[in-house]
Coordinates of C-alpha atoms in Angstrom, one line a residue:
M1 CA 63.3 15.8 -203.6
L2 CA 60.1 16.5 -201.7
A3 CA 59.0 13.1 -201.4
L4 CA 60.5 11.7 -198.9
G5 CA 58.1 9.1 -197.0
T6 CA 58.2 5.5 -197.1
L7 CA 60.9 5.2 -199.7
L8 CA 63.7 7.5 -197.9
Y9 CA 62.5 5.7 -194.9
S10 CA 63.1 2.3 -195.6
S11 CA 66.5 3.5 -197.2
C12 CA 68.0 4.7 -194.1
K13 CA 66.1 2.6 -191.4
H14 CA 68.8 -0.1 -190.6
D15 CA 71.7 3.5 -190.6
Y16 CA 71.9 5.4 -187.0
L17 CA 70.4 7.9 -188.1
E18 CA 66.3 7.2 -187.8
V19 CA 64.4 9.5 -190.8
Q20 CA 61.7 10.5 -190.2
T21 CA 58.4 11.0 -192.7
I22 CA 58.4 14.5 -194.4
K23 CA 54.9 15.6 -196.0
A24 CA 55.4 15.4 -199.6
D25 CA 53.5 19.2 -200.3
I26 CA 55.9 21.1 -198.4
T27 CA 57.4 23.7 -200.3
T28 CA 61.2 23.9 -200.7
D29 CA 61.0 27.2 -198.7
K30 CA 59.1 25.8 -195.6
L31 CA 61.3 22.8 -195.7
Y32 CA 64.6 24.7 -195.2
S33 CA 63.1 27.1 -193.0
N34 CA 61.8 24.6 -190.6
Y35 CA 65.3 23.1 -188.6
T36 CA 63.4 20.0 -187.5
Y37 CA 62.9 19.1 -190.8
V38 CA 66.2 20.0 -191.9
Q39 CA 67.5 17.4 -189.5
Q40 CA 65.4 15.1 -191.4
Q41 CA 66.6 16.0 -194.4
M42 CA 70.1 15.9 -193.3
W43 CA 69.6 12.2 -192.0
N44 CA 68.3 11.3 -195.9
T45 CA 71.5 13.1 -197.4
Y46 CA 73.3 10.3 -195.5
S47 CA 71.5 7.6 -196.6
Y48 CA 73.4 8.0 -200.0
L49 CA 76.6 6.5 -198.6
P50 CA 77.4 2.9 -200.0
D51 CA 75.9 0.2 -198.4
G52 CA 79.0 -2.0 -197.8
F53 CA 77.4 -5.0 -196.4
A54 CA 75.0 -5.2 -200.0
N55 CA 77.9 -4.0 -201.6
L56 CA 79.9 -7.1 -199.9
D57 CA 79.1 -9.1 -203.0
L58 CA 81.5 -6.8 -205.6
E59 CA 84.4 -8.2 -203.7
T60 CA 84.2 -12.0 -205.8
A61 CA 84.6 -8.8 -209.0
T62 CA 88.1 -8.8 -206.9
D63 CA 91.0 -11.8 -206.6
E64 CA 89.8 -12.1 -203.4
A65 CA 86.7 -14.4 -203.6
E66 CA 84.2 -16.0 -205.6
A67 CA 80.1 -16.6 -205.2
T68 CA 78.9 -19.2 -204.5
N69 CA 75.4 -17.7 -206.3
S70 CA 75.8 -18.3 -209.7
V71 CA 73.7 -15.5 -210.8
E72 CA 75.9 -12.7 -208.7
R73 CA 75.8 -9.7 -210.7
A74 CA 79.3 -10.0 -210.2
Q75 CA 80.1 -12.4 -212.7
L76 CA 79.2 -9.8 -215.5
F77 CA 82.7 -8.2 -214.3
N78 CA 84.6 -11.6 -214.7
Y79 CA 83.4 -12.6 -217.7
G80 CA 83.7 -8.8 -219.6
T81 CA 79.8 -8.9 -220.2
W82 CA 79.7 -5.3 -218.9
N83 CA 79.5 -2.4 -220.4
Q84 CA 77.5 1.3 -220.6
Y85 CA 74.2 -0.3 -221.1
T86 CA 74.4 -2.7 -218.2
N87 CA 76.8 -2.3 -214.9
P88 CA 76.3 -4.3 -212.2
D89 CA 78.0 -1.3 -210.1
N90 CA 76.0 1.6 -212.0
V91 CA 76.3 4.2 -209.0
W92 CA 76.1 7.2 -211.5
A93 CA 72.3 8.6 -210.0
A94 CA 72.7 7.7 -206.8
N95 CA 75.6 9.6 -206.3
F96 CA 74.6 13.0 -208.1
D97 CA 71.1 12.9 -206.8
G98 CA 73.3 12.5 -202.8
I99 CA 75.1 15.5 -204.4
R100 CA 71.9 17.5 -205.3
Q101 CA 70.5 16.7 -201.4
A102 CA 74.0 18.2 -199.8
N103 CA 74.0 21.1 -202.3
L104 CA 70.2 22.1 -201.4
Y105 CA 71.3 22.1 -197.6
L106 CA 74.3 24.5 -198.7
K107 CA 72.2 26.7 -200.9
N108 CA 69.5 27.2 -198.4
K109 CA 71.2 27.0 -195.4
G110 CA 70.7 30.6 -194.4
T111 CA 67.4 30.0 -194.2
V112 CA 67.2 27.7 -191.5
D113 CA 64.6 29.3 -188.5
I114 CA 65.7 28.4 -185.0
N115 CA 64.1 31.9 -183.5
Y116 CA 61.4 29.9 -182.3
I117 CA 63.9 27.8 -179.9
K118 CA 65.1 30.9 -178.7
D119 CA 61.5 32.8 -178.2
K120 CA 60.3 29.7 -175.9
I121 CA 63.7 30.3 -173.5
T122 CA 61.7 31.6 -170.4
S123 CA 65.2 31.2 -167.8
T124 CA 68.8 32.6 -168.1
D125 CA 69.3 28.9 -169.4
S126 CA 69.9 29.3 -173.3
T127 CA 71.8 26.0 -174.1
T128 CA 69.0 24.7 -176.5
Y129 CA 69.5 27.8 -178.7
Y130 CA 73.0 27.7 -178.7
N131 CA 73.3 24.1 -179.3
A132 CA 71.0 24.5 -182.7
R133 CA 72.7 27.4 -183.7
N134 CA 76.0 24.9 -183.9
N135 CA 74.0 22.3 -185.0
V136 CA 73.0 24.5 -188.1
K137 CA 76.6 25.2 -188.6
F138 CA 78.3 21.7 -188.5
M139 CA 75.7 20.7 -190.8
E140 CA 76.9 22.5 -193.4
G141 CA 80.5 20.6 -192.3
E142 CA 78.6 17.4 -193.0
A143 CA 77.0 18.7 -196.5
L144 CA 80.2 19.6 -197.4
F145 CA 81.8 16.3 -196.4
L146 CA 79.0 14.0 -198.3
K147 CA 79.7 15.9 -200.9
A148 CA 82.9 14.8 -201.1
Y149 CA 82.3 11.5 -200.8
F150 CA 79.7 11.0 -202.8
Y151 CA 82.6 12.7 -205.6
F152 CA 85.0 10.4 -204.7
E153 CA 82.6 7.0 -205.3
L154 CA 82.0 8.8 -208.6
V155 CA 85.7 10.3 -210.1
K156 CA 87.4 6.3 -208.4
R157 CA 84.7 4.8 -211.1
Y158 CA 84.1 7.0 -214.2
G159 CA 86.9 9.9 -214.1
G160 CA 86.4 12.9 -214.5
V161 CA 82.8 14.3 -213.9
P162 CA 80.8 17.6 -214.1
I163 CA 81.0 19.5 -210.9
F164 CA 78.0 21.0 -209.4
E165 CA 77.7 23.8 -206.9
Q166 CA 74.1 24.2 -207.4
P167 CA 71.3 21.7 -206.9
L168 CA 70.7 20.6 -211.0
D169 CA 68.0 17.9 -210.2
Y170 CA 68.9 14.5 -211.9
N171 CA 66.1 13.9 -213.3
D172 CA 65.3 16.6 -215.5
P173 CA 67.4 16.0 -218.9
N174 CA 67.0 20.0 -219.8
S175 CA 69.3 20.6 -216.8
W176 CA 71.7 18.9 -218.0
K177 CA 72.3 19.6 -221.8
N178 CA 74.9 22.1 -221.9
V179 CA 77.4 20.2 -218.1
Q180 CA 80.5 19.1 -219.4
R181 CA 82.5 16.9 -217.4
N182 CA 85.9 18.3 -215.3
S183 CA 89.5 16.5 -215.2
V184 CA 90.5 14.5 -213.2
D185 CA 93.1 17.3 -211.7
E186 CA 90.1 19.5 -211.3
C187 CA 87.9 16.3 -209.8
I188 CA 90.9 15.1 -206.8
K189 CA 91.9 19.3 -206.0
Y190 CA 87.9 19.9 -205.9
I191 CA 87.2 16.9 -203.1
A192 CA 90.2 17.7 -201.4
S193 CA 88.8 21.7 -201.0
L194 CA 85.3 20.7 -200.1
C195 CA 87.2 18.7 -197.0
D196 CA 89.4 21.3 -196.3
K197 CA 85.8 23.3 -196.1
A198 CA 84.3 20.8 -194.0
A199 CA 87.7 20.3 -191.4
A200 CA 87.6 24.1 -191.0
I201 CA 84.2 23.6 -189.5
I202 CA 83.6 20.2 -187.6
P203 CA 86.3 21.0 -184.8
A204 CA 88.9 18.3 -184.0
N205 CA 87.8 17.9 -180.7
L206 CA 83.8 17.6 -180.3
S207 CA 83.2 16.5 -177.0
P208 CA 82.1 20.2 -175.6
Y209 CA 79.3 19.1 -178.0
S210 CA 77.5 16.2 -176.4
W211 CA 74.2 16.4 -178.4
Y212 CA 76.6 15.8 -181.3
D213 CA 75.5 11.9 -182.3
A214 CA 78.2 9.1 -182.7
G215 CA 78.1 8.3 -186.6
R216 CA 78.4 11.5 -187.6
V217 CA 80.8 13.4 -189.5
T218 CA 83.7 14.0 -187.6
N219 CA 86.4 15.8 -187.9
G220 CA 88.7 13.0 -188.5
A221 CA 86.8 11.0 -190.6
I222 CA 87.1 14.5 -193.0
K223 CA 91.0 14.0 -192.7
A224 CA 90.8 10.6 -193.8
L225 CA 89.0 11.3 -196.9
K226 CA 90.9 14.0 -198.1
A227 CA 93.8 11.5 -197.0
K228 CA 91.9 8.8 -199.7
A229 CA 91.1 10.7 -202.1
L230 CA 94.8 12.0 -202.6
L231 CA 96.6 8.6 -202.4
Y232 CA 94.5 7.8 -205.5
G233 CA 95.3 11.1 -207.4
A234 CA 98.9 10.3 -206.8
S235 CA 98.6 6.5 -208.0
P236 CA 99.7 5.8 -211.5
L237 CA 95.5 5.9 -213.5
F238 CA 94.9 8.9 -212.3
T239 CA 98.7 11.0 -212.9
A240 CA 98.4 9.1 -216.3
N241 CA 95.0 11.1 -216.3
G242 CA 96.2 14.8 -215.6
S243 CA 96.3 14.3 -212.0
S244 CA 98.8 16.7 -210.7
T245 CA 98.7 15.1 -206.9
T246 CA 101.7 14.0 -205.4
W247 CA 103.1 11.7 -203.5
A248 CA 104.3 14.1 -201.3
Q249 CA 100.7 15.6 -200.7
A250 CA 99.4 12.4 -199.8
A251 CA 101.5 12.0 -197.6
A252 CA 100.6 14.9 -196.1
A253 CA 97.3 14.5 -195.8
A254 CA 97.6 11.2 -193.9
H255 CA 99.7 12.7 -191.3
D256 CA 97.3 15.2 -190.9
V257 CA 94.6 12.1 -189.7
I258 CA 97.7 10.8 -187.6
A259 CA 98.6 14.1 -186.1
L260 CA 95.4 14.1 -184.4
G261 CA 96.2 12.1 -181.6
S262 CA 92.7 10.6 -182.3
Y263 CA 93.0 7.1 -183.5
S264 CA 95.2 3.6 -182.4
L265 CA 95.4 0.6 -183.6
D266 CA 92.8 -2.1 -182.0
A267 CA 95.1 -4.0 -180.0
N268 CA 92.6 -7.3 -181.0
Y269 CA 92.4 -7.2 -184.9
S270 CA 89.0 -9.3 -185.1
N271 CA 87.8 -6.4 -182.9
L272 CA 87.2 -4.5 -185.8
F273 CA 84.2 -6.4 -187.6
G274 CA 82.4 -7.5 -184.3
A275 CA 78.9 -6.3 -183.0
N276 CA 80.9 -3.8 -180.9
N277 CA 83.4 -2.4 -183.7
T278 CA 82.1 1.4 -183.5
T279 CA 83.6 1.5 -179.8
S280 CA 87.1 0.7 -180.7
G281 CA 89.3 3.4 -181.0
E282 CA 90.9 2.5 -184.8
V283 CA 87.7 3.0 -186.2
I284 CA 86.9 6.9 -187.9
F285 CA 83.7 6.4 -189.6
Y286 CA 80.9 4.1 -189.7
R287 CA 77.7 3.2 -191.0
R288 CA 75.6 1.5 -188.2
Y289 CA 72.9 -1.3 -189.3
G290 CA 71.7 -2.4 -185.6
A291 CA 70.5 -5.2 -184.8
A292 CA 70.6 -7.5 -188.3
N293 CA 71.8 -11.4 -188.9
A294 CA 71.3 -11.4 -193.0
I295 CA 75.1 -11.5 -193.4
E296 CA 75.3 -14.5 -191.0
Y297 CA 72.4 -16.0 -193.0
N298 CA 74.3 -15.6 -196.0
N299 CA 77.8 -16.6 -195.1
Y300 CA 77.5 -19.2 -192.3
P301 CA 79.2 -22.3 -193.1
I302 CA 76.0 -24.7 -194.6
V303 CA 76.9 -27.2 -192.1
F304 CA 74.3 -25.1 -189.7
Q305 CA 70.8 -25.0 -190.4
N306 CA 68.8 -21.8 -191.8
S307 CA 72.3 -21.3 -193.8
N308 CA 70.8 -20.2 -197.4
G309 CA 74.4 -20.8 -199.2
N310 CA 74.0 -17.3 -200.5
S311 CA 78.0 -17.2 -199.2
I312 CA 80.7 -14.7 -200.7
T313 CA 84.0 -16.8 -199.9
P314 CA 87.7 -16.3 -200.2
A315 CA 89.8 -17.8 -203.0
E316 CA 92.7 -19.5 -202.6
N317 CA 94.4 -16.6 -204.7
L318 CA 93.8 -14.7 -201.3
V319 CA 94.8 -17.2 -199.2
S320 CA 97.7 -18.3 -200.3
D321 CA 99.2 -14.2 -199.7
Y322 CA 98.8 -14.9 -196.1
E323 CA 102.5 -15.5 -195.2
V324 CA 103.6 -18.7 -192.9
L325 CA 105.6 -17.4 -189.4
V326 CA 108.8 -19.1 -188.6
K327 CA 109.0 -20.4 -185.4
S328 CA 112.1 -21.1 -183.0
G329 CA 109.7 -23.2 -180.4
S330 CA 107.6 -20.7 -179.8
T331 CA 109.5 -17.6 -180.6
I332 CA 108.7 -15.7 -184.0
T333 CA 111.7 -15.3 -186.2
G334 CA 110.6 -14.2 -189.4
S335 CA 107.8 -14.8 -191.6
V336 CA 107.6 -16.5 -195.5
P337 CA 105.7 -16.8 -198.7
F338 CA 103.2 -19.3 -198.1
D339 CA 104.0 -22.5 -200.8
W340 CA 102.1 -25.3 -201.9
N341 CA 105.2 -26.6 -203.2
N342 CA 107.1 -26.4 -199.8
P343 CA 106.0 -29.7 -198.5
A344 CA 105.9 -28.5 -194.8
H345 CA 104.0 -25.9 -196.0
A346 CA 101.4 -28.0 -198.2
A347 CA 101.3 -30.8 -194.7
A348 CA 99.7 -28.0 -192.9
P349 CA 98.4 -25.2 -195.1
Y350 CA 97.0 -23.4 -191.8
T351 CA 99.3 -24.1 -189.7
N352 CA 101.3 -21.2 -188.2
R353 CA 99.7 -18.0 -190.9
D354 CA 99.4 -14.5 -190.6
P355 CA 96.4 -14.2 -187.8
R356 CA 94.8 -12.4 -190.2
F357 CA 94.5 -15.5 -192.2
A358 CA 92.3 -17.1 -189.4
A359 CA 89.9 -13.7 -188.8
T360 CA 89.3 -13.5 -193.0
V361 CA 88.6 -16.9 -193.7
V362 CA 87.3 -20.3 -192.1
Y363 CA 89.1 -23.0 -193.2
N364 CA 88.9 -26.7 -193.4
G365 CA 89.4 -28.0 -189.9
A366 CA 88.7 -24.3 -188.2
S367 CA 86.1 -24.3 -185.3
F368 CA 83.5 -22.3 -185.8
K369 CA 80.1 -22.1 -183.5
S370 CA 82.2 -24.6 -181.2
T371 CA 81.7 -26.8 -184.7
T372 CA 84.6 -28.2 -186.8
I373 CA 84.2 -27.0 -190.7
Q374 CA 84.7 -29.8 -193.0
T375 CA 85.4 -28.5 -196.4
Y376 CA 86.8 -31.4 -197.8
F377 CA 85.0 -33.3 -200.8
G378 CA 81.7 -35.2 -198.6
G379 CA 82.3 -32.7 -195.5
N380 CA 80.0 -31.5 -193.0
S381 CA 80.3 -28.2 -195.2
G382 CA 81.8 -29.1 -198.7
L383 CA 80.7 -30.5 -201.8
P384 CA 78.8 -31.8 -203.3
K385 CA 76.4 -30.8 -200.6
Q386 CA 74.3 -27.9 -202.0
N387 CA 75.3 -24.3 -202.1
A388 CA 78.8 -25.6 -200.4
T389 CA 81.3 -23.4 -200.9
K390 CA 83.3 -23.3 -204.6
T391 CA 86.6 -22.4 -202.8
G392 CA 87.2 -24.4 -200.1
Y393 CA 86.2 -21.1 -197.5
Y394 CA 83.9 -19.5 -196.0
L395 CA 84.1 -15.5 -195.1
S396 CA 84.8 -15.3 -191.2
K397 CA 85.9 -11.5 -190.9
W398 CA 82.2 -9.6 -190.6
I399 CA 80.3 -12.9 -189.4
N400 CA 79.3 -13.0 -185.9
Q401 CA 79.3 -16.5 -184.5
S402 CA 77.1 -15.2 -181.3
V403 CA 73.9 -15.2 -184.3
D404 CA 71.9 -18.5 -184.0
L405 CA 70.1 -19.2 -186.9
I406 CA 67.6 -21.0 -185.5
N407 CA 66.2 -19.3 -183.4
N408 CA 66.6 -16.0 -186.0
T409 CA 68.6 -14.3 -182.6
T410 CA 70.0 -10.9 -183.9
T411 CA 73.5 -9.0 -183.4
N412 CA 75.0 -5.5 -183.5
H413 CA 76.5 -4.7 -187.3
A414 CA 78.7 -1.8 -188.5
W415 CA 80.8 -0.5 -191.8
V416 CA 83.8 0.5 -191.6
Y417 CA 84.4 3.3 -194.1
F418 CA 87.7 4.4 -192.5
R419 CA 89.8 3.3 -189.9
Y420 CA 93.5 4.1 -188.9
A421 CA 95.0 1.1 -190.0
D422 CA 94.0 2.2 -193.8
I423 CA 95.6 5.5 -193.0
L424 CA 99.0 4.1 -191.8
L425 CA 99.2 1.6 -195.0
S426 CA 98.0 4.9 -197.2
Y427 CA 101.2 7.1 -195.0
A428 CA 103.3 4.5 -196.1
E429 CA 102.6 4.3 -199.7
A430 CA 103.1 7.5 -200.1
M431 CA 105.7 8.7 -198.3
F432 CA 107.5 5.4 -199.5
N433 CA 107.0 6.7 -203.4
A434 CA 107.8 10.3 -202.4
Y435 CA 111.0 9.2 -199.9
G436 CA 111.3 6.3 -200.2
P437 CA 111.4 3.8 -197.1
D438 CA 113.2 5.2 -194.5
A439 CA 113.2 8.9 -194.9
D440 CA 111.2 11.2 -193.1
P441 CA 112.4 14.7 -194.7
Q442 CA 109.0 16.6 -193.5
G443 CA 109.9 15.5 -189.9
Y444 CA 106.3 13.7 -189.5
G445 CA 108.0 11.7 -186.8
M446 CA 107.6 8.1 -189.0
T447 CA 108.7 6.7 -192.0
A448 CA 107.2 4.6 -195.0
L449 CA 108.6 1.5 -193.1
Q450 CA 107.7 1.9 -189.5
A451 CA 104.0 3.0 -190.6
I452 CA 103.8 -0.7 -192.4
N453 CA 105.7 -2.3 -189.6
K454 CA 102.9 -0.6 -187.3
V455 CA 100.6 -2.3 -189.1
R456 CA 101.9 -5.6 -189.0
Q457 CA 103.3 -6.3 -185.4
R458 CA 99.7 -5.2 -184.3
V459 CA 99.1 -8.8 -185.2
Q460 CA 103.0 -10.3 -184.1
M461 CA 104.0 -10.1 -187.9
P462 CA 108.0 -9.4 -188.1
A463 CA 108.8 -6.0 -188.9
L464 CA 109.6 -5.5 -192.6
T465 CA 113.6 -4.4 -193.6
A466 CA 114.2 -1.2 -195.4
A467 CA 115.3 -3.6 -198.2
Q468 CA 112.3 -5.5 -198.1
L469 CA 109.7 -2.8 -198.3
N470 CA 109.2 -2.4 -201.9
Q471 CA 105.4 -1.8 -204.2
Q472 CA 105.0 -5.5 -204.0
A473 CA 105.3 -5.6 -200.2
I474 CA 102.7 -2.2 -200.3
E475 CA 100.3 -3.9 -202.4
H476 CA 100.2 -7.4 -200.1
E477 CA 100.0 -5.5 -196.7
R478 CA 97.2 -3.7 -198.3
N479 CA 95.4 -7.3 -199.6
V480 CA 95.9 -9.3 -196.5
E481 CA 94.8 -6.3 -193.9
L482 CA 92.0 -4.7 -195.4
S483 CA 90.6 -7.4 -197.5
F484 CA 86.6 -7.4 -198.0
E485 CA 86.4 -3.8 -196.8
N486 CA 85.8 -2.9 -200.5
N487 CA 89.5 -1.3 -200.9
R488 CA 90.7 -4.2 -203.7
L489 CA 88.5 -3.4 -206.3
W490 CA 89.8 0.4 -206.5
D491 CA 93.4 -0.5 -204.8
V492 CA 94.4 -2.5 -208.1
R493 CA 93.0 -0.3 -210.3
R494 CA 94.6 2.8 -209.1
W495 CA 98.2 1.0 -209.5
K496 CA 96.9 0.0 -213.0
K497 CA 97.5 -3.3 -212.3
G498 CA 93.8 -4.6 -213.3
V499 CA 95.5 -6.9 -215.7
S500 CA 98.1 -8.7 -214.1
Y501 CA 95.7 -9.6 -210.9
F502 CA 91.7 -9.4 -212.0
S503 CA 92.4 -11.1 -215.5
K504 CA 94.3 -14.2 -214.3
P505 CA 92.1 -17.9 -213.0
I506 CA 90.7 -18.0 -209.9
N507 CA 91.6 -21.1 -207.6
R508 CA 89.9 -22.7 -205.5
I509 CA 91.3 -25.4 -202.9
D510 CA 90.5 -29.2 -203.0
I511 CA 90.7 -31.3 -200.6
T512 CA 89.9 -35.1 -200.1
S513 CA 88.4 -36.9 -196.8
A514 CA 92.3 -38.2 -196.5
G515 CA 94.0 -34.5 -196.4
V516 CA 95.6 -34.4 -199.3
Y517 CA 95.2 -30.7 -200.9
T518 CA 95.5 -29.6 -204.6
V519 CA 95.2 -26.1 -206.3
K520 CA 92.4 -26.3 -208.9
K521 CA 91.2 -23.6 -211.0
L522 CA 87.9 -22.6 -210.2
E523 CA 87.2 -19.7 -213.2
D524 CA 89.0 -17.5 -215.5
R525 CA 88.0 -14.2 -215.2
V526 CA 88.2 -11.3 -217.6
F527 CA 89.6 -7.8 -217.4
A528 CA 91.2 -5.6 -220.0
T529 CA 92.7 -2.1 -219.8
K530 CA 89.9 -0.2 -220.4
M531 CA 87.8 -1.2 -217.5
E532 CA 90.4 0.4 -215.7
W533 CA 87.7 3.4 -215.6
Y534 CA 83.8 2.6 -215.7
P535 CA 82.3 3.5 -219.0
I536 CA 80.0 6.3 -218.5
P537 CA 76.0 5.2 -218.5
Q538 CA 75.0 5.5 -222.2
S539 CA 72.1 7.2 -220.8
E540 CA 74.3 10.4 -219.8
I541 CA 76.0 9.8 -222.9
S542 CA 73.1 10.3 -225.0
K543 CA 71.8 13.3 -223.2
T544 CA 75.1 15.2 -223.2
G545 CA 76.8 14.4 -226.6
W546 CA 80.0 13.4 -224.1
T547 CA 83.0 11.5 -225.1
Q548 CA 83.0 8.4 -224.0
N549 CA 85.6 6.8 -221.8
P550 CA 88.5 4.8 -224.2
G551 CA 88.0 1.9 -225.3
W552 CA 84.4 1.4 -224.6

């Protein structure tokens, strides 16, 4: 815990938090009595949040994408060769380390000494002291939120995990000897309770606290985490494993975010993934990476010099899910599912599609950095060129076209953990399952149908009718709105539909230079029911004697 030198600095250096080196020989008492050191410890706790861009490759373990790199770690998921010994997404230790860091602050928060600030006051202005006092209190709210977040990361993967109120050392096997796993229900309720405590500490209006840095935990972020946890808790996978959370509770939690009145849908969907996304009124909580270009080096179409071809490429499975707009002249009159068997669709497959398609996918004939991208066989970014896309598509979402790979220019990036559209879709799903498409018995001011249509109408997609709103429509909307945002891997699992979605072959589009399009199978995938939960790492089973998750 005390060795906070360059290792921890490097883990945080691309975040908005710039962690300073703390001497490794500082005692725990001195560490937590020193206000400056404690603040750095809190920044370190933030560093355990998921690294969104580093984990973008996990989208290729869903039906949304395929990796160009044949040895990508997600292929272990796709081939079904992962287990309790080898898990390409083993976050067990990292999240329990984060929980320990949060618990250390919660245990020692009363020892933080800020009296030295008061002693230095030589005028009637005590602002510095009161700011520090508020900051110490707010850090308690941050620690509670972060602890809840780390638990959510564990529970959505492994089911029930042990709840720790004290900072047990994960690396000390003796501290785990008699620990037992809590139930799924206990864990969901615990996450919600941590969020409630945090929300009571960090005010909804932070404007009087100008010193509170942008990017730190807000009341809206806390409520968004609770809403997401309860959405999962009410979902089939969780209720089948003992969760008592109801859809009505999930709807109420999502409404609590909406009722803040602090967030709104960005008029431009693409803004949410660009260099200035942190200024969008839709973004609730994010991780700032600063100026970088690694994601562009990996994902630019290979026509661009220095693109390394380590791409995460959208699959035809996802592309086919974007609807086709029906128009009368320039007026949109409706929309229909895309169908390759429809001659009109097949003749111009990328015309009049849901606008979120072009914001997410680079397709054959698309303009990218003023260059027409050719993904047909023999084209400037197509096979058989080395490192060309295997699916016939490249990724547009998150990729900043202002980056110049030849001159190694950079641009700001921020990964969005929570945004308002996700809250609206969560609300729509919970309200639909609790009360139906067009009922609002709690007087929230919005029905499930109205919520999902807000998201659709932001991109000029036609509104659904009550008769059209069903579970399939909800799943579709989450897929096209939230693709490549670390949702699909978990949505499909919580719906208990992994076998339906993830065991189907991944398809690609084969294109000739003459413009003939043919859907072909790219890869078979493996998904069994037991994979709805990750297996507990065998090292933990050996240490604790727990019963392994079913099927593993």
